[in-house]
CSV table of N, CA and C in Angstrom, one decimal:
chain,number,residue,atom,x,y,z
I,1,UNK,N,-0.6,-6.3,13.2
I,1,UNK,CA,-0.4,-6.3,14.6
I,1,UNK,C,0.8,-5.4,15.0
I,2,UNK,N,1.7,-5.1,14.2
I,2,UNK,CA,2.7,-4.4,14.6
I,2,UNK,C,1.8,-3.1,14.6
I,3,UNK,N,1.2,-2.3,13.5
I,3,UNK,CA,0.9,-1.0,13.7
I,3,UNK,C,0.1,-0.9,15.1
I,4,UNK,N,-0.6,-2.3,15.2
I,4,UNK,CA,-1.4,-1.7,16.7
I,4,UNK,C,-0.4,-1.7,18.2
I,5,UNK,N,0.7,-2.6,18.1
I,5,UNK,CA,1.7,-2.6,18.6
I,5,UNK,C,2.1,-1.0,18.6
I,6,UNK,N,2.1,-0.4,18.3
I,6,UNK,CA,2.6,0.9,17.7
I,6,UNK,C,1.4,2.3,18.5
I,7,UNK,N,0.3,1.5,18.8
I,7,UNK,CA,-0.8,2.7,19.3
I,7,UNK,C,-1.8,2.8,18.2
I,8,UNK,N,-1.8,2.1,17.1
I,8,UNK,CA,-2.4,2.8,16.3
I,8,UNK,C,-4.2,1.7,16.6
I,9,UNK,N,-5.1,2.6,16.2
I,9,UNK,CA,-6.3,1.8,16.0
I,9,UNK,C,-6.8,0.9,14.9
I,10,UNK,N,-6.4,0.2,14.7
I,10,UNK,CA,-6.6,-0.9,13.8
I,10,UNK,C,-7.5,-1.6,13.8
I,11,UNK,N,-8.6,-1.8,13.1
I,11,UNK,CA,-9.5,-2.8,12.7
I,11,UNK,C,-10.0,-3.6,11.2
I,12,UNK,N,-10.6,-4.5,11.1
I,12,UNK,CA,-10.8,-5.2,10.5
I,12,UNK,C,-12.3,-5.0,9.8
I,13,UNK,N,-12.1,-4.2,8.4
I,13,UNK,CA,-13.2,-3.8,8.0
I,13,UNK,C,-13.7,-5.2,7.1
I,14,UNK,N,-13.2,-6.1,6.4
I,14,UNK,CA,-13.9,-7.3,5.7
I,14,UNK,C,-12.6,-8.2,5.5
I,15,UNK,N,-12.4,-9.0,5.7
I,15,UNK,CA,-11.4,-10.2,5.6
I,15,UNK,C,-11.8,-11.3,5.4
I,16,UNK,N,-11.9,-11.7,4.2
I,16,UNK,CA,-12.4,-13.9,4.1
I,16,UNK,C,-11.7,-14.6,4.2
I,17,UNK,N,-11.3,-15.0,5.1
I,17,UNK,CA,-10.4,-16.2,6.2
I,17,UNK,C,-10.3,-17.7,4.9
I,18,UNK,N,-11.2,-18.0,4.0
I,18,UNK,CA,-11.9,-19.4,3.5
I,18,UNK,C,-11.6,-20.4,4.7
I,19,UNK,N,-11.9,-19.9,5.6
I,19,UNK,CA,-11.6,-20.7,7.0
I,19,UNK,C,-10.1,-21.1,6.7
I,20,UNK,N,-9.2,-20.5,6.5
I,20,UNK,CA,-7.4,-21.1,6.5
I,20,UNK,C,-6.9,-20.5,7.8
I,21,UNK,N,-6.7,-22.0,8.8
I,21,UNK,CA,-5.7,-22.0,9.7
I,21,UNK,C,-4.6,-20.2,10.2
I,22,UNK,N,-4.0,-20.2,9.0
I,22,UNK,CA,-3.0,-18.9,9.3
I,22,UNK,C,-3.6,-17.6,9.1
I,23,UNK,N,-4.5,-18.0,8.0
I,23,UNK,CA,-5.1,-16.2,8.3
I,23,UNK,C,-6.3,-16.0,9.3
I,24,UNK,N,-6.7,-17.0,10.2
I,24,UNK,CA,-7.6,-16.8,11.2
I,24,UNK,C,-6.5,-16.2,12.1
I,25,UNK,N,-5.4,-16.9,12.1
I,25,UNK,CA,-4.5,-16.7,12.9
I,25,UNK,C,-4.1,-15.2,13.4
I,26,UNK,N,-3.8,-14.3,12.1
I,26,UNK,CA,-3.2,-13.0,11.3
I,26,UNK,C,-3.7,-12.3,11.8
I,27,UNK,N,-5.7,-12.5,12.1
I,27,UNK,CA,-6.5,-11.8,12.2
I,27,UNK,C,-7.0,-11.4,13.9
I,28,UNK,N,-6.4,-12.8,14.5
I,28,UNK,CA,-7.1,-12.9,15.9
I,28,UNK,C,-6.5,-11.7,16.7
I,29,UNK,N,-7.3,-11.0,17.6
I,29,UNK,CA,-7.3,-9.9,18.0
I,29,UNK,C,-7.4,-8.7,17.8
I,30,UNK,N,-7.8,-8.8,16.9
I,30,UNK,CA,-8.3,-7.2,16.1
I,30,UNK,C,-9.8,-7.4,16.3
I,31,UNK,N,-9.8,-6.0,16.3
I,31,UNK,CA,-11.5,-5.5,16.2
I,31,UNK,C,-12.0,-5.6,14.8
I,32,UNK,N,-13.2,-6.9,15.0
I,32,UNK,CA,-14.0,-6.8,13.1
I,32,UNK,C,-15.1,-6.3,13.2
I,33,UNK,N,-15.3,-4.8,12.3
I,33,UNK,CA,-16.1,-4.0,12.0
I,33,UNK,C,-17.6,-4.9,11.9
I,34,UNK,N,-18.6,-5.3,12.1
I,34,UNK,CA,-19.2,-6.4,12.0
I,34,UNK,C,-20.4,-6.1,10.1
I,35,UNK,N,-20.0,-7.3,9.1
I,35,UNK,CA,-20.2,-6.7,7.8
I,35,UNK,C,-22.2,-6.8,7.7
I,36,UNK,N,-22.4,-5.4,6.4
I,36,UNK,CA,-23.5,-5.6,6.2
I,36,UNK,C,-24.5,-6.6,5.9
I,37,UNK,N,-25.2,-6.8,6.2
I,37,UNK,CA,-26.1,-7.5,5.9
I,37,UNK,C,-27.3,-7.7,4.5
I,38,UNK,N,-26.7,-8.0,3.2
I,38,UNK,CA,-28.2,-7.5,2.7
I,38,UNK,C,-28.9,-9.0,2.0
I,39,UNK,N,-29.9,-8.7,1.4
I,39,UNK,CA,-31.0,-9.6,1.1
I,39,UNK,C,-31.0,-9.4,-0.2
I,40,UNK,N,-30.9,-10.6,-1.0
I,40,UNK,CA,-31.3,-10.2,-2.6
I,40,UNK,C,-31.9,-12.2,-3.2
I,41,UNK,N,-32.8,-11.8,-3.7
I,41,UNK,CA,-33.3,-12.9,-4.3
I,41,UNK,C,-33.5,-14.1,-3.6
I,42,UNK,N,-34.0,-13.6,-2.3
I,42,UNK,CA,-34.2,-14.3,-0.8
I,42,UNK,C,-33.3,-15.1,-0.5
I,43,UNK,N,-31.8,-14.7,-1.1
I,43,UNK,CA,-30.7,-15.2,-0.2
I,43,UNK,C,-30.1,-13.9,0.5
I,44,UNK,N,-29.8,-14.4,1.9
I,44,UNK,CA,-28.7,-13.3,2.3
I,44,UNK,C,-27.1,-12.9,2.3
I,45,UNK,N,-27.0,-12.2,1.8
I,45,UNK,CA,-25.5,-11.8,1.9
I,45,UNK,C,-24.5,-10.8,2.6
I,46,UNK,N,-23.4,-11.1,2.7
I,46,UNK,CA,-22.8,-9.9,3.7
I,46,UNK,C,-21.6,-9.1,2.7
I,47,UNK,N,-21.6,-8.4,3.1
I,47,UNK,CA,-20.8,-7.0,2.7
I,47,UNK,C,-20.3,-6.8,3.2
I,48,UNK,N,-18.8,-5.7,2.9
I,48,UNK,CA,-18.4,-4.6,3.8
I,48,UNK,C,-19.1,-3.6,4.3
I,49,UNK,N,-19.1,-3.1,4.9
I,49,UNK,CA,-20.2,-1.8,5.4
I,49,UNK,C,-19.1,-0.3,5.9
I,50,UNK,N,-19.2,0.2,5.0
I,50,UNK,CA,-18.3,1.2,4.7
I,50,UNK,C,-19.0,2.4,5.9
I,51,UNK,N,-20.4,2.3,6.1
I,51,UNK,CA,-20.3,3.5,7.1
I,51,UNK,C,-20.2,2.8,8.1
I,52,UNK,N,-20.4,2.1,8.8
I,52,UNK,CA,-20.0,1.3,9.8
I,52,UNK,C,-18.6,1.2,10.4
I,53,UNK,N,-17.7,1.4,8.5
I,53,UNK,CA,-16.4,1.8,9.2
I,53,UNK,C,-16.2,3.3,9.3
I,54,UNK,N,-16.8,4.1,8.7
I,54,UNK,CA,-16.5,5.3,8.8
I,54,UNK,C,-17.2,6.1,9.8
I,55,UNK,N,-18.0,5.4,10.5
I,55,UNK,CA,-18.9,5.9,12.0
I,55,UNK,C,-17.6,5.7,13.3
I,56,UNK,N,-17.1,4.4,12.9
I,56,UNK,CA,-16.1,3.8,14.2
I,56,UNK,C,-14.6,4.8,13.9
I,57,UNK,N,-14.5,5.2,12.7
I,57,UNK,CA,-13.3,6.1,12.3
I,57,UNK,C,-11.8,5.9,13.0
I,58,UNK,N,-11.4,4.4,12.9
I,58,UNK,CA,-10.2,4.0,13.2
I,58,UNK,C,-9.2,4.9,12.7
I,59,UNK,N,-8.0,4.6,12.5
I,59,UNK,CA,-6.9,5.2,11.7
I,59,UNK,C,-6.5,4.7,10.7
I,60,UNK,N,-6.9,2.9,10.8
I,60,UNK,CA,-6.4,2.2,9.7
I,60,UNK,C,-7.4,1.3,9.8
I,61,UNK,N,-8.2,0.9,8.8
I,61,UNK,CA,-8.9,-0.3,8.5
I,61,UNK,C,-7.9,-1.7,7.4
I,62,UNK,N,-8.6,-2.6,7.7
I,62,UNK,CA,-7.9,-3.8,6.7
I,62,UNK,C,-9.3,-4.4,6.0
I,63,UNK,N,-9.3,-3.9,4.5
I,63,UNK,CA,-10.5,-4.6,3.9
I,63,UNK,C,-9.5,-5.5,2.8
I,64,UNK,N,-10.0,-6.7,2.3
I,64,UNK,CA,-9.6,-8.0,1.7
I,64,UNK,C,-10.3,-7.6,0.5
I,65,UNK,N,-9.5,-8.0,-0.7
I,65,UNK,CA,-10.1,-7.9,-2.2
I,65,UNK,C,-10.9,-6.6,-2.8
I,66,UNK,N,-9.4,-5.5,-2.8
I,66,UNK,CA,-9.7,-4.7,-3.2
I,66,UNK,C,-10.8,-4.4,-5.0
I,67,UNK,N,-10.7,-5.7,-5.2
I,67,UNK,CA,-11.3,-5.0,-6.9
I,67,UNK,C,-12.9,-6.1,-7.1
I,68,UNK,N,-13.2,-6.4,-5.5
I,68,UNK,CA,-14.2,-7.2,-5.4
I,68,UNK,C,-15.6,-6.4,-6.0
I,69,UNK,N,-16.9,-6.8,-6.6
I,69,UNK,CA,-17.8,-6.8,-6.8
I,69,UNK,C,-18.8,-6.8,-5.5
I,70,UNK,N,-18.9,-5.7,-5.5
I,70,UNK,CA,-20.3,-5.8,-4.3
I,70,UNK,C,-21.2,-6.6,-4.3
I,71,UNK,N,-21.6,-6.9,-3.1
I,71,UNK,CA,-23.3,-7.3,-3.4
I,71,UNK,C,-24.3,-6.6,-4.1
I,72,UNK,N,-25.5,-7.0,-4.3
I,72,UNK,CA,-26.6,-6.0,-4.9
I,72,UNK,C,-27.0,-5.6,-3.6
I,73,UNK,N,-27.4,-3.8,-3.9
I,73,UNK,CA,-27.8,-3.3,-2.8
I,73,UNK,C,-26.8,-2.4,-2.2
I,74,UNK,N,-25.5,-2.9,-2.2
I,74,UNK,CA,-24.8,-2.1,-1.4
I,74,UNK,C,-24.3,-0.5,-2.0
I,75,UNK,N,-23.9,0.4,-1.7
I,75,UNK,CA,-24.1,2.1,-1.9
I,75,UNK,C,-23.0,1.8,-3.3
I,76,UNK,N,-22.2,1.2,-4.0
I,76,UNK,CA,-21.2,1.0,-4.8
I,76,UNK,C,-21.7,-0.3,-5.0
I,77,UNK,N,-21.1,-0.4,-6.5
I,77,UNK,CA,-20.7,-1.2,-7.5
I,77,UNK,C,-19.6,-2.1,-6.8
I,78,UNK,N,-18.7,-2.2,-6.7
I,78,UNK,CA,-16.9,-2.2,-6.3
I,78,UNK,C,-16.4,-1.6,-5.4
I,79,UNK,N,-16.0,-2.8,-4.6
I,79,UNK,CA,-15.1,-2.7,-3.3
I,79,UNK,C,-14.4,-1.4,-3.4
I,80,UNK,N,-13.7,-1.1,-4.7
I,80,UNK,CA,-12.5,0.3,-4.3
I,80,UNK,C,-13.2,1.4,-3.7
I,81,UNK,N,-15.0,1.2,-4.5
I,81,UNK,CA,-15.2,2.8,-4.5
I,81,UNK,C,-15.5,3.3,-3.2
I,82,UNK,N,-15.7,1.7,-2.0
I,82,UNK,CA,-16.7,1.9,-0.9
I,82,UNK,C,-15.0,2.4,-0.1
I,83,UNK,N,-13.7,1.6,-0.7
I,83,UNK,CA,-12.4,2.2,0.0
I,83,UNK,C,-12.3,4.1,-0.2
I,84,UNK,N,-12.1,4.2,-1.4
I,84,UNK,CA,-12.6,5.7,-1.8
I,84,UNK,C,-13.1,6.4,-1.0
I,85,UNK,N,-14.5,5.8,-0.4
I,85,UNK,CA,-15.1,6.8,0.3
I,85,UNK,C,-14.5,6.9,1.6
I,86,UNK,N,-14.2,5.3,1.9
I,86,UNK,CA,-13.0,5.5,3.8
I,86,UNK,C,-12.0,6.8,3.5
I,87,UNK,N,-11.3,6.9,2.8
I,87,UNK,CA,-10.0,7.2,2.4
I,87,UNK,C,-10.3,8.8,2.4
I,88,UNK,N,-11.2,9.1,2.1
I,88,UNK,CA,-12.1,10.8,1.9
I,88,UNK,C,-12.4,10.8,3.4
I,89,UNK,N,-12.7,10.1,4.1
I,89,UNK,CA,-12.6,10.1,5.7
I,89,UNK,C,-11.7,10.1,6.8
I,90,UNK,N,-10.2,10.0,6.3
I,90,UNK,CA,-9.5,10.4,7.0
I,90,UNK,C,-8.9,8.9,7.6
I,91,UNK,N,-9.2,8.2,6.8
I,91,UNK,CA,-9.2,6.5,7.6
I,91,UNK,C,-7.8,6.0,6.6
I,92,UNK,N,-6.9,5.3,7.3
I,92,UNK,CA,-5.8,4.8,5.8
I,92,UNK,C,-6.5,3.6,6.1
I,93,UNK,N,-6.5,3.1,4.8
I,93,UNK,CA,-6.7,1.4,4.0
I,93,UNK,C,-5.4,0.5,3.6
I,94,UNK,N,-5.4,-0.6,4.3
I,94,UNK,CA,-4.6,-1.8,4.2
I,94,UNK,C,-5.6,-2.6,3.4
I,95,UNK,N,-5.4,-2.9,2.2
I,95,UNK,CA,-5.9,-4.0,1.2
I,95,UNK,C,-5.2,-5.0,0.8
I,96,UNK,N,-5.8,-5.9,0.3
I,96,UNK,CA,-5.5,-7.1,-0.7
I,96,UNK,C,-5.9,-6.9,-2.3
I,97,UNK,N,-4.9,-7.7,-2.4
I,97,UNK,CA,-5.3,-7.6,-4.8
I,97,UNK,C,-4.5,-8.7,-5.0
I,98,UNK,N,-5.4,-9.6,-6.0
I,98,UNK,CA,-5.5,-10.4,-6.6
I,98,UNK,C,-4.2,-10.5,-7.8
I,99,UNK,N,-2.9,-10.8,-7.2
I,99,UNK,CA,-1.9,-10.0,-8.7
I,99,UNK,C,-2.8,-10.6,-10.4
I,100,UNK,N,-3.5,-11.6,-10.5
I,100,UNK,CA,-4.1,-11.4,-11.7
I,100,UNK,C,-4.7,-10.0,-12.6
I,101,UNK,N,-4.9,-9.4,-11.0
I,101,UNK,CA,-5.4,-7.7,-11.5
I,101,UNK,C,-4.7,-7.0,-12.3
I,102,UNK,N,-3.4,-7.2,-11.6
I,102,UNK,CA,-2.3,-6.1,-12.0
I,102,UNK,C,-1.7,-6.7,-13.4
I,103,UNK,N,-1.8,-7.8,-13.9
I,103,UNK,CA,-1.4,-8.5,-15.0
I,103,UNK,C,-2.3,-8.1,-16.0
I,104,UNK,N,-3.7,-8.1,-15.9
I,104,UNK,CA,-4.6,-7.9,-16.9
I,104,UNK,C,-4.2,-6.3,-17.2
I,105,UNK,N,-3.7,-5.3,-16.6
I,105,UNK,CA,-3.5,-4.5,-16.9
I,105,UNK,C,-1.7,-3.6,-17.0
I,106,UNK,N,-1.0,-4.7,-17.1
I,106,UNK,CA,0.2,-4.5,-17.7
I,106,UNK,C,0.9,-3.4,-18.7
I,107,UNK,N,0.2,-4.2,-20.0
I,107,UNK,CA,0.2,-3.0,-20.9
I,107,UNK,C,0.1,-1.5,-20.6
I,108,UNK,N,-1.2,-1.1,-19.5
I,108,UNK,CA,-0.9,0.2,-19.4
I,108,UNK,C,-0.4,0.8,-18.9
I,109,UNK,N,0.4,-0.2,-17.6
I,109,UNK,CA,1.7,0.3,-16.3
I,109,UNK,C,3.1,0.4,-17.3
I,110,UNK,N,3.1,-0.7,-18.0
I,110,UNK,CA,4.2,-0.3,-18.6
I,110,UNK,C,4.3,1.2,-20.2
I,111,UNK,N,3.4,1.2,-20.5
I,111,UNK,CA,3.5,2.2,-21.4
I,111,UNK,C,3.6,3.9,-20.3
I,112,UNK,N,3.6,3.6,-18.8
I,112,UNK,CA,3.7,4.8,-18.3
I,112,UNK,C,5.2,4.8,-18.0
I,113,UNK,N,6.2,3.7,-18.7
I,113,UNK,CA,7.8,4.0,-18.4
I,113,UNK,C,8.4,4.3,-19.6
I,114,UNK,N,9.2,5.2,-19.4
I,114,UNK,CA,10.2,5.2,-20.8
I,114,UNK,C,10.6,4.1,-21.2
């Protein structure tokens, strides 16, 4: 809210609320990118929809759980790569990560310090 306070175009490329009170809250007023749609094993599921953000070409998108697993179907494997491709578009990315991420891979942040 502050960057849009600011002028900036801000939208909401994928955010999962689990229905919690404060982050419905966080989120009300922003424009949400509306997420893909796909079909797999006659259930339906929703995605990020990365061209959908990169057709609207905000300045800053907000996508949630950066190291998520796509759906089947969608253009990537993993949420980063569909950020990847915003980010090659001129779009900055506000994300989320799970610090268990950054734990499982400790060992190799720290072997990059003296």
């Amino acid at each position: 809210h502050i960057e849009k306070s600011k002028g900036k175009d801000i939208v909401i490329g994928y955010v999962e609320t689990h229905k919690r009170e404060d982050t419905n809250k966080l989120i009300k007023g922003l424009e949400i990118i509306p997420r893909q749609i796909l079909t797999y094993k006659g259930t339906k599921l929703e995605d990020t929809n990365p061209e959908a953000i990169i057709s609207r070409k905000p300045d800053i998108v907000i996508i949630d759980e950066l190291a998520h697993t796509n759906a089947p179907g969608c253009r990537h494997l993993k949420r980063y790569q569909d950020v990847l491709d915003i980010l090659e578009n001129g779009i900055s990315v506000y994300t989320t990560l799970n610090v268990q991420h950054l734990e499982s891979r400790s060992e190799i942040v720290v072997q990059g310090f003296p």
